[in-house]
C-alpha positions in Angstrom: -34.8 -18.3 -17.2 -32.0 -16.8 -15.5 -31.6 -17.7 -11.8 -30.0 -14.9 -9.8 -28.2 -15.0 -6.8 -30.8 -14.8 -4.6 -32.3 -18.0 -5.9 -35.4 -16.9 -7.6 -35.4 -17.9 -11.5 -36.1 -14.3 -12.8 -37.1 -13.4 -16.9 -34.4 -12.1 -19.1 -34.9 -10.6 -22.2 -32.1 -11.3 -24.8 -30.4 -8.3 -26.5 -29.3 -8.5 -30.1 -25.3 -7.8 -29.8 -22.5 -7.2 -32.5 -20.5 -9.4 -30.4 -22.3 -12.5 -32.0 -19.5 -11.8 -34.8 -17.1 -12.6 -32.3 -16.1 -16.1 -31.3 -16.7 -16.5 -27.5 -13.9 -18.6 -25.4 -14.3 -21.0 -22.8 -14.2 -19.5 -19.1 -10.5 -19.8 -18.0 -10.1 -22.2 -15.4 -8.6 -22.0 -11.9 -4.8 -22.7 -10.9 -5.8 -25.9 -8.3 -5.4 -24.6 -4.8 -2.6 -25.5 -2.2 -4.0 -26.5 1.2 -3.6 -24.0 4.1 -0.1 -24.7 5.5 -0.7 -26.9 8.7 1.1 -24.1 10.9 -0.7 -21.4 10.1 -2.3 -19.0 11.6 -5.7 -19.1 13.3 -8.3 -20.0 10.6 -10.6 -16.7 10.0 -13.9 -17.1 11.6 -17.1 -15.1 10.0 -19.8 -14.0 11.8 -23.5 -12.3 10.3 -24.9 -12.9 6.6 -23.8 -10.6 5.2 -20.7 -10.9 6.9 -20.4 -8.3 9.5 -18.1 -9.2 12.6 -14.5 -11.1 11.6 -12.6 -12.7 13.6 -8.7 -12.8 11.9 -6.0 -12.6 15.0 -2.6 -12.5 13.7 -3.8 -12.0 9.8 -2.1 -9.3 7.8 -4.6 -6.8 6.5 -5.3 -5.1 3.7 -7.7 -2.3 2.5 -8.0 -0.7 -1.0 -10.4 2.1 -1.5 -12.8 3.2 -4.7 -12.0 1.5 -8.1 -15.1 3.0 -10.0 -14.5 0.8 -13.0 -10.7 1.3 -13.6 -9.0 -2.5 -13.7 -6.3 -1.6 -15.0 -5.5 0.3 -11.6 -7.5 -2.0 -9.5 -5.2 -4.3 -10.6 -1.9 -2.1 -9.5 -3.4 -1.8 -6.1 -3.4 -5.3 -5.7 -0.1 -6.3 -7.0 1.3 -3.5 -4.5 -0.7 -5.2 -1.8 0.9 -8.5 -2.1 -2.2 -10.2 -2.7 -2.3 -10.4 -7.2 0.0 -11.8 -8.9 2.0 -9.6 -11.5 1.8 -12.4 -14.7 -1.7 -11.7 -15.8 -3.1 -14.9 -14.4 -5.2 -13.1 -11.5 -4.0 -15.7 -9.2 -4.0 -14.7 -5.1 -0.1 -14.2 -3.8 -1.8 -13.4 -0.6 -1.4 -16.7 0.9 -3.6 -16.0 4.4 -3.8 -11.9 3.8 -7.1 -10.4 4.5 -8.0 -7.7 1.6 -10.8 -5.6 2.4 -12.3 -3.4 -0.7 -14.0 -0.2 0.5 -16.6 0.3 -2.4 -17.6 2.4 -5.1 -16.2 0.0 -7.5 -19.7 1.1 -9.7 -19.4 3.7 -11.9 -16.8 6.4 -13.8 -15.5 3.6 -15.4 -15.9 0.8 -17.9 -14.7 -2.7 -16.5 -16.8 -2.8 -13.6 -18.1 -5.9 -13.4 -15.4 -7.5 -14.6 -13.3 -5.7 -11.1 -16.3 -7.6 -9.5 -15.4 -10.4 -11.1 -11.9 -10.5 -10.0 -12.7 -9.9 -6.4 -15.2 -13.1 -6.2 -12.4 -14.8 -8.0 -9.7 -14.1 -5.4 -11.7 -14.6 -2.6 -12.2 -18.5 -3.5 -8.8 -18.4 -4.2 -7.7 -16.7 -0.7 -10.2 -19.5 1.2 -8.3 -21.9 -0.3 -5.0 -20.6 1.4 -6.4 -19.7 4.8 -7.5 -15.9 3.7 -10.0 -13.6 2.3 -11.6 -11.2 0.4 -14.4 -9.0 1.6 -16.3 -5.9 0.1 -18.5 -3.3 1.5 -21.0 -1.6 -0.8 -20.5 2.3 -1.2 -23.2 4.9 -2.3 -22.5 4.3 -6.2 -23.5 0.4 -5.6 -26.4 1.4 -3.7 -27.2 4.7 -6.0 -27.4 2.1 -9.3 -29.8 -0.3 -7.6 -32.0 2.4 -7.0 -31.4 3.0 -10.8 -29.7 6.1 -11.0 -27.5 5.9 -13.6 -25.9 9.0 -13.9 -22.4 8.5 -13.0 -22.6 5.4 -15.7 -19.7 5.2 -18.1 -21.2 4.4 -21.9 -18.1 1.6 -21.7 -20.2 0.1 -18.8 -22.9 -0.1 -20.5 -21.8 -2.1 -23.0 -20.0 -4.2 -20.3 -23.5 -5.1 -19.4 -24.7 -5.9 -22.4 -21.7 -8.3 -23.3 -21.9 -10.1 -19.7 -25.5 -10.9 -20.9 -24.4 -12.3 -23.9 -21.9 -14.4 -22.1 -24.2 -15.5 -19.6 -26.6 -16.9 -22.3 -23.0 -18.9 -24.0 -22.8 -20.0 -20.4 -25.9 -21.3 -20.5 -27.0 -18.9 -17.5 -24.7 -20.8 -15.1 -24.2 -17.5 -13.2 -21.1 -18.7 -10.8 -19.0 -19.9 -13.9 -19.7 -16.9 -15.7 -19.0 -14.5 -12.9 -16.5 -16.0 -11.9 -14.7 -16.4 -15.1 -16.0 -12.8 -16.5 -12.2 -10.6 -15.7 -10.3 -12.7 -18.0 -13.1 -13.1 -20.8 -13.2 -9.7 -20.6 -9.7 -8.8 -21.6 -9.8 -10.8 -24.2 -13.0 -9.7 -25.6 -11.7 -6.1 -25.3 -8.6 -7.4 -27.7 -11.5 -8.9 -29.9 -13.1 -5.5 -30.3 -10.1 -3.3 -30.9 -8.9 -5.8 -33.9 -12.1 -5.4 -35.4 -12.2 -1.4 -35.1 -15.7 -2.4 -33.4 -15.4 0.8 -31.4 -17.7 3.1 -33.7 -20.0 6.4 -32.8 -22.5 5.2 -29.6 -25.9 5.9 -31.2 -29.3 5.7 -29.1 -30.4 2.7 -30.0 -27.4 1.0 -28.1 -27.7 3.4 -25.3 -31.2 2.0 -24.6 -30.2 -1.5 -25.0 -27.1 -0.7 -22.8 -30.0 0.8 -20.0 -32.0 -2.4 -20.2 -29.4 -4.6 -19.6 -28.0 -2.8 -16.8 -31.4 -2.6 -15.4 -31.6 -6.3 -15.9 -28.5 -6.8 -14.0 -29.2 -4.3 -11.2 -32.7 -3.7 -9.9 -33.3 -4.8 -7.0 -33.4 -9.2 -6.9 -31.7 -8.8 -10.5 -28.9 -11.4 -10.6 -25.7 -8.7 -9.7 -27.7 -6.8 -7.4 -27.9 -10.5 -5.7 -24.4 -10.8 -5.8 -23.7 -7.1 -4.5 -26.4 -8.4 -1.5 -23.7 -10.4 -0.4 -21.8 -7.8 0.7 -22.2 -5.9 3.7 -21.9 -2.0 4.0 -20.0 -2.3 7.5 -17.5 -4.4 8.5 -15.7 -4.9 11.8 -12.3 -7.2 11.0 -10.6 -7.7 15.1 -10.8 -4.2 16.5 -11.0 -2.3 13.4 -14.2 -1.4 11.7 -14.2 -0.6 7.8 -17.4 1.2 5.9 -17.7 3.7 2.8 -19.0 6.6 4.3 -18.6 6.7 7.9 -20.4 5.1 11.1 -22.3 7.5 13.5 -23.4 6.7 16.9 -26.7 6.0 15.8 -26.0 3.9 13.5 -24.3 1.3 15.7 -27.3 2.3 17.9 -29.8 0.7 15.3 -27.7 -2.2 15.3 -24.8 -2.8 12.4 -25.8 -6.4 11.9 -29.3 -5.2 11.6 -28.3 -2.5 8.8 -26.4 -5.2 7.0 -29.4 -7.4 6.8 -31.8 -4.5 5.5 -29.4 -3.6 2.7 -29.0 -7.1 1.9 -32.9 -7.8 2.0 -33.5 -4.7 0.1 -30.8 -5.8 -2.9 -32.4 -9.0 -3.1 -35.8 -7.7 -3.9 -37.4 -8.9 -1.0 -40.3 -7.2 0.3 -42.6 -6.2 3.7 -46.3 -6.5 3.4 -47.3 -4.8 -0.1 -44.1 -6.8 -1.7 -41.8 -3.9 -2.4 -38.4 -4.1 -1.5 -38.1 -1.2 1.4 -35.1 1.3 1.2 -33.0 1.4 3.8 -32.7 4.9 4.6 -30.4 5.0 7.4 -27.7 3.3 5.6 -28.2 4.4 2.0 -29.7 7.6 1.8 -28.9 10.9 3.3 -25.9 12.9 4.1 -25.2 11.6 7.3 -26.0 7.6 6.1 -23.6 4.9 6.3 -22.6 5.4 2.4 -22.7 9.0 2.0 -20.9 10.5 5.5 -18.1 12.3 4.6 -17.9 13.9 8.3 -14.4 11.7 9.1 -12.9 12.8 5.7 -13.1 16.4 5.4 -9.8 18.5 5.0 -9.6 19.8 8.8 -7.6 23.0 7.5 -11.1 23.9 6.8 -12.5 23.3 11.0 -12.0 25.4 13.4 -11.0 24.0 16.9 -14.1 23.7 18.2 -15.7 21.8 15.0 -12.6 19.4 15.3 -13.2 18.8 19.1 -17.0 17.6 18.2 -16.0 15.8 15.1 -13.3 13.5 17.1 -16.0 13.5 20.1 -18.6 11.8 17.9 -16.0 9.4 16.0 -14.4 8.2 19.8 -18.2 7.8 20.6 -18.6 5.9 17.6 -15.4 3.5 18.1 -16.7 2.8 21.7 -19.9 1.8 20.9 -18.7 -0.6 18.0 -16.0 -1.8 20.2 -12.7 -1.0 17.8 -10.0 1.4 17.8 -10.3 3.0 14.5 -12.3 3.4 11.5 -11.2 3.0 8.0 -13.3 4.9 5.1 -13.6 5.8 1.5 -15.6 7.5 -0.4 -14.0 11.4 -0.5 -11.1 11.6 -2.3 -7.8 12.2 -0.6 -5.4 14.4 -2.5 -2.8 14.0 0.1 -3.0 9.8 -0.5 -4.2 7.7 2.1 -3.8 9.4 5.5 -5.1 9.2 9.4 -6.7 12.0 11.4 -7.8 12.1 14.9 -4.7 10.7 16.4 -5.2 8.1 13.9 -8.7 6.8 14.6 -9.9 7.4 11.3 -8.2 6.6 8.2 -9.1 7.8 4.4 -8.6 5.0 1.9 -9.8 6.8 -1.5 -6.6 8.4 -3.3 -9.1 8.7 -6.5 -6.9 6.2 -8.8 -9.4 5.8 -11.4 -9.1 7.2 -14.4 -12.7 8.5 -13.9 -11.9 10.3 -11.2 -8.5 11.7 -10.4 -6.2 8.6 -12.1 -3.9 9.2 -9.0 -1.5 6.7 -8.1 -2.7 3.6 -6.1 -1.9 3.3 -2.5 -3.2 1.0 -0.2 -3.3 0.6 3.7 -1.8 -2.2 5.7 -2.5 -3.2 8.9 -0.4 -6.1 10.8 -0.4 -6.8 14.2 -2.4 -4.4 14.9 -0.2 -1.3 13.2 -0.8 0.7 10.3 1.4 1.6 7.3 0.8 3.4 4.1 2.2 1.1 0.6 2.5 3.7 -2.2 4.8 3.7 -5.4 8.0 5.5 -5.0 8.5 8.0 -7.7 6.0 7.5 -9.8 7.3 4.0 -10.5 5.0 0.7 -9.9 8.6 -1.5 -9.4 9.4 0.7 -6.7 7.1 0.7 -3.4 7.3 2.7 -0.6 5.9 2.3 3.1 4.8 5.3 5.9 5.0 3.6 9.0 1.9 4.7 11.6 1.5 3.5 15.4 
């Protein structure tokens, strides 16, 4: 029996895997933590499950957009955030950072799970030093628990099936396995590549590779548990972060309440006939929490008058949440990350993964309550560059 994050011992069928051949390594242990220095800043205060409101005064801040499966550059982003160390260890450098991930780190790429993995890894990590991490789930999260697996990567699929496999070694512990999964990963991929196990991807695997990933993510599976703990809106001080982007009647309905039905719907749980309800407002639709791409459209395309309405309804949205800006992902930004709207809106997603546009990481950092731009400086990672912003 596997028991899942939301605590309910669910079935699991075990799938037949080459990787048996392969000799399986302990998970990797932990550096022990250092206390919080004594002098520190204000501990972080968390309000809402999922999390929704934060309380962080005086915390540096940090938000990376959409990974989709590339850890290799989910990796660079956080090295040139300060907040991952550059000796292969994954350990937090962050000390009492706040890194905010903007979702879509499902899909287009192979190592998903294991970028996951390293999040949930960090953020003990961070608590231990007075930080944290937090996620908010975009539309590709959302889009796979609904099982549409169309933007799946066939290198994801076996991901899934070798995270089953490790699970059972783990004896279906699923918080040592999880959190352990980034760095068993790595060295499985090494495994694999010295043993030319990389071969034609016939059908048979393919449907074992949908199975699993079923397994995993249908709603109440065990990741779409862990995904649950995530919410898809997140307001840090007097900045509010989400995928898509947050209409007036969103914050109408409630943003606490929206991160509660996602969160219910993930975990399987159901109203009256039993079936977990989809939370349309949030998930589905153009103009939903995960799919608005309203904020992040290339205004050389608006005419005044569409411009005027679009910064009408964002003001309208940032006075009803109570912040002064919005930080988004999800659209692509050729340009890097950038603000618009006298900078109450900034776009997060630069496309780095290889899935998408492999573009060079940049992330966005706020401190004391100001906003720069870290990017690499000629094309080289050893070099970083900052765009200052009021």
């Amino acid at each position: 029996m596997l028991r899942c994050g939301c605590g309910a011992p669910q079935p699991m069928m075990l799938l037949s895997l080459s990787l048996n051949s392969s000799p399986l390594h302990p998970p990797r242990k932990l550096a022990a933590p250092t206390p919080p220095s004594a002098v520190g800043l204000k501990p972080i205060v968390v309000s809402g499950n999922p999390p929704t409101f934060v309380s962080a005064p005086g915390h540096r801040i940090v938000a990376v957009g959409d990974l989709h499966g590339d850890l290799a550059q989910a990796r660079r982003a956080l090295e040139m955030a300060g907040v991952l160390g550059s000796d292969g260890q994954d350990l937090w450098t962050g000390g009492e950072t706040v890194l905010i991930q903007l979702g879509d780190i499902l899909d287009r790429g192979e190592d998903e799970i294991a970028i996951l993995s390293l999040l949930h890894s960090l953020d003990i990590q961070a608590k231990a030093r007075g930080g944290a991490v937090f996620q908010v789930n975009g539309n590709h999260e959302t889009m796979n628990i609904e099982g549409d697996f169309r933007y799946v990567d066939a290198g994801a699929f076996d991901e899934c099936l070798d995270f089953l496999e490790y699970l059972n070694y783990c004896e279906y512990d699923w918080e040592k396995a999880f959190v352990s999964w980034a760095g068993m990963s790595d060295r499985l991929k090494d495994e694999k590549m010295s043993q030319n196990y990389w071969g034609p991807w016939n059908l048979v695997k393919r449907q074992q590779g949908v199975i699993a990933r079923s397994t995993l993510l249908r709603p109440g599976g065990p990741l779409a548990c862990e995904l649950a703990r995530h919410p898809v809106i997140l307001k840090v001080d007097d900045w509010v972060f989400c995928h898509g982007g947050l209409l007036p009647r969103h914050v109408a309905h409630g943003i606490e309440r929206l991160n509660m039905e996602v969160s219910s719907w993930m975990r399987g749980l159901g109203e009256g006939d039993g079936s977990p309800k989809i939370p349309f407002m949030a998930t589905r639709g153009y103009d939903s929490v995960v799919w608005n791409r309203l904020y992040s459209r290339d205004i050389s395309d608006l005419d005044e008058y569409q411009i005027n309405q679009i910064q009408s309804i964002l003001q309208q949205t940032l006075q009803a949440v109570g912040a002064k800006a919005m930080v988004v992902g999800h659209t692509p930004q050729t340009t890097g990350v950038n603000c618009k709207y006298n900078c109450s809106i900034w776009r997060v997603d630069v496309g780095m993964s290889s899935g998408v546009l492999n573009a060079q990481p940049e992330v966005l950092e706020i401190r004391d309550d100001k906003a720069r731009v870290i990017k690499s400086k000629w094309d080289s990672f050893h070099e970083l560059q900052t765009a200052d912003y009021t």
